[in-house]
Coordinates of C-alpha atoms and ligand atoms in Angstrom, one line a residue:
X1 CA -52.5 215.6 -43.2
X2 CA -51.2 213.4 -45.8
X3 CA -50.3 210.0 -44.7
X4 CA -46.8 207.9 -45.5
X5 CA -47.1 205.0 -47.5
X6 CA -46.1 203.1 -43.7
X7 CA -48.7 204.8 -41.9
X8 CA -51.1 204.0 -44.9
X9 CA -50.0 200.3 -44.1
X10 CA -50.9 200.7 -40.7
X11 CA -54.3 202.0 -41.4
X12 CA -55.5 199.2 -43.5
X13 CA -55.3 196.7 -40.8
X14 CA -58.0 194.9 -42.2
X15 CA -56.3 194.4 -45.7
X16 CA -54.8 191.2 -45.3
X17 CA -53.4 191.1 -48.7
X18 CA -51.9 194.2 -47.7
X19 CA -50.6 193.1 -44.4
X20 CA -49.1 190.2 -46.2
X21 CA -46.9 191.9 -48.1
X22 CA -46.4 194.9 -46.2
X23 CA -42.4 194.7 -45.6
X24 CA -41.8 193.4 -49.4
X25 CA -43.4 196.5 -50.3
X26 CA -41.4 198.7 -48.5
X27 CA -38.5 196.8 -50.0
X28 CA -39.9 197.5 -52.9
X29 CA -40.6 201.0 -52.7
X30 CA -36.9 201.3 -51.1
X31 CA -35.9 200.0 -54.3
X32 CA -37.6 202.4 -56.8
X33 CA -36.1 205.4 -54.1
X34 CA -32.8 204.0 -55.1
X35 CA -33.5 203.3 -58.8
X36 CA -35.5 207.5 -59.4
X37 CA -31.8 208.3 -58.2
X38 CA -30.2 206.3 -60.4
X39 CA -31.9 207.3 -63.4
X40 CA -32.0 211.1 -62.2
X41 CA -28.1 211.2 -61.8
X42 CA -26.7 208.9 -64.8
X43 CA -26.2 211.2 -67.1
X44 CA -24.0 212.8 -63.6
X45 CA -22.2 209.2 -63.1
X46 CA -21.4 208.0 -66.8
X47 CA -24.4 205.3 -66.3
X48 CA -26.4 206.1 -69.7
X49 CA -25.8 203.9 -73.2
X50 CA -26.2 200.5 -73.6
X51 CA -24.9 198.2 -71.1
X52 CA -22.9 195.8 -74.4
X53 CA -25.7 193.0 -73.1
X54 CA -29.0 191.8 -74.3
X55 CA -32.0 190.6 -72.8
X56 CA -33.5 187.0 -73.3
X57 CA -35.5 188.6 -76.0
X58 CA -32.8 189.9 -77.5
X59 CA -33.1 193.7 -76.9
X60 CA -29.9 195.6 -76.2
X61 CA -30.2 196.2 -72.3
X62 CA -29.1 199.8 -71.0
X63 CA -27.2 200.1 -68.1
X64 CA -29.8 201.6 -66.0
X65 CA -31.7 198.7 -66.7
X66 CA -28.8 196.5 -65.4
X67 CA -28.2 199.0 -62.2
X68 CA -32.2 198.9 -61.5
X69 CA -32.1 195.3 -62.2
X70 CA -29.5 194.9 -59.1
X71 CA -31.1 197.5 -57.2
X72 CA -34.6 195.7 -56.8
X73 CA -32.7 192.5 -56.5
X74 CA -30.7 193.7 -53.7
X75 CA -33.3 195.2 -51.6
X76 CA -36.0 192.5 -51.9
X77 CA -34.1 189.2 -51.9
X78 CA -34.4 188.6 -47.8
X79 CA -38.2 189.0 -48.4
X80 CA -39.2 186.0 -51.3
X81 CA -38.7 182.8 -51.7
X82 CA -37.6 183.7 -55.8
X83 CA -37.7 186.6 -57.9
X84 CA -38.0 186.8 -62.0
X85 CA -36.9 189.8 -64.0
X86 CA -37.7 191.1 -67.4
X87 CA -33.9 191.1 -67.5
X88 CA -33.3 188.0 -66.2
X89 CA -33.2 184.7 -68.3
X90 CA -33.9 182.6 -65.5
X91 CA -35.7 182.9 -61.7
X92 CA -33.4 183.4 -58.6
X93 CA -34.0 181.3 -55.8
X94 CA -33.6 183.5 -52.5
X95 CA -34.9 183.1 -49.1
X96 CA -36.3 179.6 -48.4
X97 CA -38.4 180.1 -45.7
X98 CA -40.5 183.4 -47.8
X99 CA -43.8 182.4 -49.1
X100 CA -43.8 185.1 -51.9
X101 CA -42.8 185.4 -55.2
X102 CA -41.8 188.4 -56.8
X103 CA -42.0 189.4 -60.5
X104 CA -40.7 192.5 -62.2
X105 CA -40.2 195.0 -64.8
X106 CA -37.1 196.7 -63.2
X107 CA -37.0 199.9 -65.6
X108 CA -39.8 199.8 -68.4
X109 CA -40.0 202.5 -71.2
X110 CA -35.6 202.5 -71.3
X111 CA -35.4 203.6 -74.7
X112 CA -36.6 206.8 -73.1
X113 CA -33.9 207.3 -70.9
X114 CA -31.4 209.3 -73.8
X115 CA -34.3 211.9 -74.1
X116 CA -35.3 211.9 -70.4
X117 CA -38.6 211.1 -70.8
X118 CA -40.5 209.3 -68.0
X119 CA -39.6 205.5 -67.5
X120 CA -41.1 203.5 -64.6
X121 CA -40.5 200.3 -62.8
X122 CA -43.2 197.5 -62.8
X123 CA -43.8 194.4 -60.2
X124 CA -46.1 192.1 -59.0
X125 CA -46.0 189.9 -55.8
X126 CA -47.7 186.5 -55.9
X127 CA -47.5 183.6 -53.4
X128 CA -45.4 180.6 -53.2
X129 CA -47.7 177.5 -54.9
X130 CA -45.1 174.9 -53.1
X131 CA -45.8 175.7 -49.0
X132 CA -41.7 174.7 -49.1
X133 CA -39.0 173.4 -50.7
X134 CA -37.2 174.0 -54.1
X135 CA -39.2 176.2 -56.7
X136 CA -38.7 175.9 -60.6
X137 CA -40.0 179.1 -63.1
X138 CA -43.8 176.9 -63.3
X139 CA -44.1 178.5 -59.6
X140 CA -44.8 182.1 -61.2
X141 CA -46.9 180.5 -64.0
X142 CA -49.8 181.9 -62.4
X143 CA -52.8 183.8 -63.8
X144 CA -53.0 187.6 -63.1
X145 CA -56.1 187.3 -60.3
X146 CA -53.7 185.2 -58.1
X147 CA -52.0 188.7 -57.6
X148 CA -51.4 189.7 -53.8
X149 CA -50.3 193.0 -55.3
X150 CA -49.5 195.1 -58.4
X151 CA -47.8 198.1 -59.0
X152 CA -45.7 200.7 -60.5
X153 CA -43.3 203.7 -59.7
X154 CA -43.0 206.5 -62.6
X155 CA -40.1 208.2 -62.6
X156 CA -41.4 211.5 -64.2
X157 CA -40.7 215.4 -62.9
X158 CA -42.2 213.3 -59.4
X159 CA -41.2 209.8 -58.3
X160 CA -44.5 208.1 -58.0
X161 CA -45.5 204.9 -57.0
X162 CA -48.8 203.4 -57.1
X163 CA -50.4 200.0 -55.8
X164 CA -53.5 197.8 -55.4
X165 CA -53.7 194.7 -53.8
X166 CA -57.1 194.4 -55.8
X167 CA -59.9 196.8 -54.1
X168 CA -58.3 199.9 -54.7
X169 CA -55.5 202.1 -56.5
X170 CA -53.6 204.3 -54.8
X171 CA -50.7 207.1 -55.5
X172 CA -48.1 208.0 -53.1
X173 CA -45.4 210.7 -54.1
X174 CA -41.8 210.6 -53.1
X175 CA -41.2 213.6 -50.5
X176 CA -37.6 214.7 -51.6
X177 CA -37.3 216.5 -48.1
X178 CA -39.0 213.7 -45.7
X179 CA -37.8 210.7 -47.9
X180 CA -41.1 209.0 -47.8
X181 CA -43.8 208.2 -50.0
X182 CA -46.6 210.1 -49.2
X183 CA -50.4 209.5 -50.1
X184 CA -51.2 212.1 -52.4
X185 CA -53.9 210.0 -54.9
X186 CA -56.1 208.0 -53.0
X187 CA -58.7 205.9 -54.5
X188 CA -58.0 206.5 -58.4
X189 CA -61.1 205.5 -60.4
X190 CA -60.9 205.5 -64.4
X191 CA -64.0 207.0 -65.4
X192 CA -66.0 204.8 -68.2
X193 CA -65.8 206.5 -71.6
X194 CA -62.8 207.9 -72.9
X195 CA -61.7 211.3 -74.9
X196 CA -58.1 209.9 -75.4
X197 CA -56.2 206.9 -76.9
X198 CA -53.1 205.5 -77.2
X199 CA -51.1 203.5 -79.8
X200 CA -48.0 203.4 -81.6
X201 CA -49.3 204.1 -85.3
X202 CA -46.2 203.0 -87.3
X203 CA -47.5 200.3 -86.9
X204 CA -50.9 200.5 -88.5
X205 CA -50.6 198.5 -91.7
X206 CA -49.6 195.0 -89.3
X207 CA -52.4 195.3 -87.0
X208 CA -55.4 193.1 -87.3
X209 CA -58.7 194.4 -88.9
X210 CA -60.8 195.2 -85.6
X211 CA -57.8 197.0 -84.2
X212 CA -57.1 198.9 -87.5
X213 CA -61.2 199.7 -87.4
X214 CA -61.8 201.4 -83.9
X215 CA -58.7 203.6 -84.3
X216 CA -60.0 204.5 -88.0
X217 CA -63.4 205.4 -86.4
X218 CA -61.5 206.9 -83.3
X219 CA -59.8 209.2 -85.8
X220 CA -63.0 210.2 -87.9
X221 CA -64.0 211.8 -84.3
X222 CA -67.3 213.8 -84.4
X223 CA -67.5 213.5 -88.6
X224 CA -67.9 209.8 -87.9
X225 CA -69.8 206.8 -86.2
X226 CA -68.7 207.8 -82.4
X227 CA -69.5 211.2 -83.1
X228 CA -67.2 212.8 -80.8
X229 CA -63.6 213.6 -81.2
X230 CA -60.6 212.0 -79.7
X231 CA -57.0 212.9 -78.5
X232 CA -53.7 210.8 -79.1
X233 CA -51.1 210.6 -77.1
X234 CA -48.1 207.9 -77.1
X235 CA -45.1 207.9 -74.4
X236 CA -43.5 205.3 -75.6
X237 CA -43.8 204.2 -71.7
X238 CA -46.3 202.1 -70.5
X239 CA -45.8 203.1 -66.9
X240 CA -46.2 206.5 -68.2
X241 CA -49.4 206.0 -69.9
X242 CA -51.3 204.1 -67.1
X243 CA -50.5 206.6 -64.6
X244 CA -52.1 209.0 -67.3
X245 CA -55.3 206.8 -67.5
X246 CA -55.8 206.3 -64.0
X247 CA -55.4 210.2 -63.1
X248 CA -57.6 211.3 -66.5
X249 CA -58.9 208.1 -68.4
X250 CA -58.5 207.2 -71.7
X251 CA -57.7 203.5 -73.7
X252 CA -54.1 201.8 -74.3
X253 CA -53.2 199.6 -77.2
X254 CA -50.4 197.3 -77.6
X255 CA -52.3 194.7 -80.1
X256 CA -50.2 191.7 -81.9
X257 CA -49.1 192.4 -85.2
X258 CA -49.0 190.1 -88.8
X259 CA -45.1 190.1 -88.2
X260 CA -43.8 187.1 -87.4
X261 CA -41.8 188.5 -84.1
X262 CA -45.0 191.0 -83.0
X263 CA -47.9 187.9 -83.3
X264 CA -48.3 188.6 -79.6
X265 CA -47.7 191.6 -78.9
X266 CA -44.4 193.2 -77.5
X267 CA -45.4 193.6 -73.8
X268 CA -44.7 190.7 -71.4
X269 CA -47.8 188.8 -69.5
X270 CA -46.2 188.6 -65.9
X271 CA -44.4 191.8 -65.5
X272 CA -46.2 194.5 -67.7
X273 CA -49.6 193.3 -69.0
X274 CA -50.9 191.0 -65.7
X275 CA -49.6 194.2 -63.0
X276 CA -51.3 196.9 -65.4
X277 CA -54.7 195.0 -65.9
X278 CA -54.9 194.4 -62.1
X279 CA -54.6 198.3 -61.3
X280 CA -56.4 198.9 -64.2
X281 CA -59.8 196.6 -62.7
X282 CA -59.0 198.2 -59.5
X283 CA -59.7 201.4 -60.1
X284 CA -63.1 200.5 -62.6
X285 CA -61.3 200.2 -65.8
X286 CA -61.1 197.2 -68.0
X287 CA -58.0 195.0 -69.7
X288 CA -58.4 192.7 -72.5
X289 CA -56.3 190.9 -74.7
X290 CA -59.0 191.0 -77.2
X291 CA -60.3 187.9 -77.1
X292 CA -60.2 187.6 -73.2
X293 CA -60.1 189.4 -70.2
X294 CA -56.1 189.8 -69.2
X295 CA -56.6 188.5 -65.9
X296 CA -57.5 185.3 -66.7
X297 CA -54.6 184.9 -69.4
X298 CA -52.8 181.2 -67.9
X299 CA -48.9 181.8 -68.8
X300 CA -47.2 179.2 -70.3
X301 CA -43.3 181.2 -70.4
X302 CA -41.7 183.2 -67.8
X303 CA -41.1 185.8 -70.8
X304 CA -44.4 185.3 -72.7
X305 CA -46.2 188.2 -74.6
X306 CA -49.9 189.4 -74.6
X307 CA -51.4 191.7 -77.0
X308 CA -52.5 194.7 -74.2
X309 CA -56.0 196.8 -74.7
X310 CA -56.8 198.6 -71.3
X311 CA -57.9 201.4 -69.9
X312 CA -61.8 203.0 -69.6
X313 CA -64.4 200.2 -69.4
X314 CA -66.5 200.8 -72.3
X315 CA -63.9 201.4 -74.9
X316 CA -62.1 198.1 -74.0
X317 CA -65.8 196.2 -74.2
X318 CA -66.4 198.1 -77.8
X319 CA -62.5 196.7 -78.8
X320 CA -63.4 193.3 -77.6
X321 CA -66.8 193.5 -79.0
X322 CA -64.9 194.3 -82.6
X323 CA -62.5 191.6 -82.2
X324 CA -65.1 189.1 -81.2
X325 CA -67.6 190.0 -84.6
X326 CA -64.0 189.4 -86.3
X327 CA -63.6 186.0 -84.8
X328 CA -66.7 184.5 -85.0
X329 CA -66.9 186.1 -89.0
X330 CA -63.8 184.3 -90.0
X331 CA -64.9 181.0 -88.4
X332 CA -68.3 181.4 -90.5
X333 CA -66.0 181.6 -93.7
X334 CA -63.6 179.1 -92.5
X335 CA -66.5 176.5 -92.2
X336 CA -64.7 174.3 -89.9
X337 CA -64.0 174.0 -86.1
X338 CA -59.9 174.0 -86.2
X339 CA -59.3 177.0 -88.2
X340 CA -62.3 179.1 -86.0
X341 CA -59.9 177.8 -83.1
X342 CA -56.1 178.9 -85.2
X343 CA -57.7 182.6 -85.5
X344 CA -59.2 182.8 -81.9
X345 CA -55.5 181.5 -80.6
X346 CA -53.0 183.1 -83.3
X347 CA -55.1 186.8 -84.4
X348 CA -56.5 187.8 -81.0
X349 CA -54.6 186.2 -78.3
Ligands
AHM401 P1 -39.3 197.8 -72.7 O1 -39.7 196.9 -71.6 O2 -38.2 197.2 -73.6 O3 -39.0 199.2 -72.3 O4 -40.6 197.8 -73.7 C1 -41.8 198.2 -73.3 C2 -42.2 199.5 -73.7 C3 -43.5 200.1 -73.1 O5 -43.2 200.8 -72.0 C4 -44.1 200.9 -74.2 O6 -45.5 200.9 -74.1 C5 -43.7 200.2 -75.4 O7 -42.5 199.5 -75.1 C6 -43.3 201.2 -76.5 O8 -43.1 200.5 -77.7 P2 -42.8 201.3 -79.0 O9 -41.3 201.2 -79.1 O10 -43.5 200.5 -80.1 O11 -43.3 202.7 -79.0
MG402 MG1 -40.6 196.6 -70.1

């Protein structure tokens, strides 16, 4: 008998990250119920197209992405003490007396939606620094292992959702007929080498020379050094390519780019990157930014950018490896201490 995500709750007693977060997390996946329906029936309800706004970073917003937006909001509020949103310039304050924080990604992969190809929503909960009291956007500054829990819902032919709270991945499937998540992938493990990877190649010619070398040698499959061949594949969805990882492995690159507006990256630290790498450790994978494990990435912005590399554990340490050779290379040529630093902090961060 397969268990509901509630009962699942009630099982892991002894998970006291769990526990502590239990009712924002069934807020939460209340939410992405409300939000699968959303994006199932807009085309039905004249709710695709752009919305006429723009996020802080200046991409167009849809309107799904302004209707999940509310929809989290709505249904968590009561339960933290402030929320942040990818489509949000600025943190809400909510319930005062809540010692959580929530941080989100409300509808990721929404240049998808036109072609109805699987988007996802994206959140992290973290706890309240201040004990009470006023909180300012340095509250959710926090590094990704200060995560209490980290997940995602995929929107796909099934509504998914899928969370750690740091020991262990699991998958629960919406139940159309019951209306409850139900446990369907328990304990999702990424296994260590990978057959598949996954990068957007247009933009090859920007990336940086230990990037542009492991997909070369990725491509030369079994007539080159790894002497094996690999599979591509690219969504265009990050929730979308995780869930593929975690069910059948595989490596995920969103590397910074020589272009000015790409020098980190185009995924977000707190909402993408930080939520991703903690399932991605979870379930025995790895998530680097290159130069540095993910997790440990201090944010300095609500809205910040980190080149992504995640996925099975030894392809990330061989992409690190090559990035690292690259590093310590250039600050051989460069002769002196400040520009060895400039590389580390502007090539590979
Ligand atoms: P979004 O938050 O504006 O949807 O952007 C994030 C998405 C990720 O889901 C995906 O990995 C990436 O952007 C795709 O980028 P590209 O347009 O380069 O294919
Ligand atoms: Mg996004």
């Amino acid at each position: 008998m397969k268990l509901s995500l509630n009962e699942f709750i009630w099982q892991q007693r002894s998970d006291e990250r769990l526990q502590r977060v239990a009712p924002l997390l069934l807020a939460i996946a209340q939410s992405c119920r409300l939000i699968a329906g959303a994006v199932r029936d807009a085309a039905l309800n004249n709710a695709m197209g752009a919305a006429g706004s723009s996020n802080i970073q200046g991409e167009a917003q849809q309107k799904l992405d302004v209707i999940s937006n509310e929809l989290m909001m709505a249904e968590t509020r009561d339960l933290v003490r402030a929320l942040a949103s990818e489509e949000m310039d600025e943190i809400v304050p909510c319930n005062p007396d809540s010692d959580l924080l929530l941080v989100y990604d409300p509808l990721d992969g929404s240049s998808n939606l036109d072609v109805n190809i699987s988007v996802g929503s994206i959140f992290s909960i973290l706890a309240t620094p201040e004990p009470a009291g006023d909180l300012a956007a340095e509250s959710f500054l926090q590094n990704g292992r200060s995560q209490l829990c980290a997940g995602y819902a995929l929107y796909g032919p099934a509504t998914m959702l899928v969370i750690t709270t740091g020991h262990e991945v699991n998958g629960f499937t919406f139940d159309e007929h019951s209306g409850l998540f139900m446990l369907t992938h328990p304990k999702l493990r990424i296994a260590e080498e990978a057959k598949e990877f996954a990068i957007n190649t247009s933009n090859a010619r920007h990336w940086p020379a230990p990037i542009q070398r492991y997909i070369a040698e990725c491509q030369a499959g079994s007539s080159g050094v790894r002497g094996r061949d690999f599979n591509m594949r690219w969504v265009a969805s990050m929730v979308a390519e995780v869930h593929r990882i975690l069910l059948r492995g595989g490596v995920f690159l969103y590397p910074q780019d020589s272009r000015e507006s790409s020098k980190n990256g185009k995924l977000r630290l707190l909402y993408e990157a930080s939520p991703m790498a903690m399932l991605v450790e979870a379930a025995g994978g790895a998530a680097s930014t290159g130069a540095e494990r993910l997790l440990d990435v201090q944010p300095e912005r609500l809205h910040q950018r980190v080149p992504v590399i995640l996925g099975a554990m030894n392809e990330v340490a061989l992409i690190e490896g090559y990035c690292r050779t690259a590093i310590a290379e250039s600050y051989l040529e460069s002769n002196t201490l400040h520009k060895g630093h400039a590389l580390l902090e502007t090539q590979f961060q």
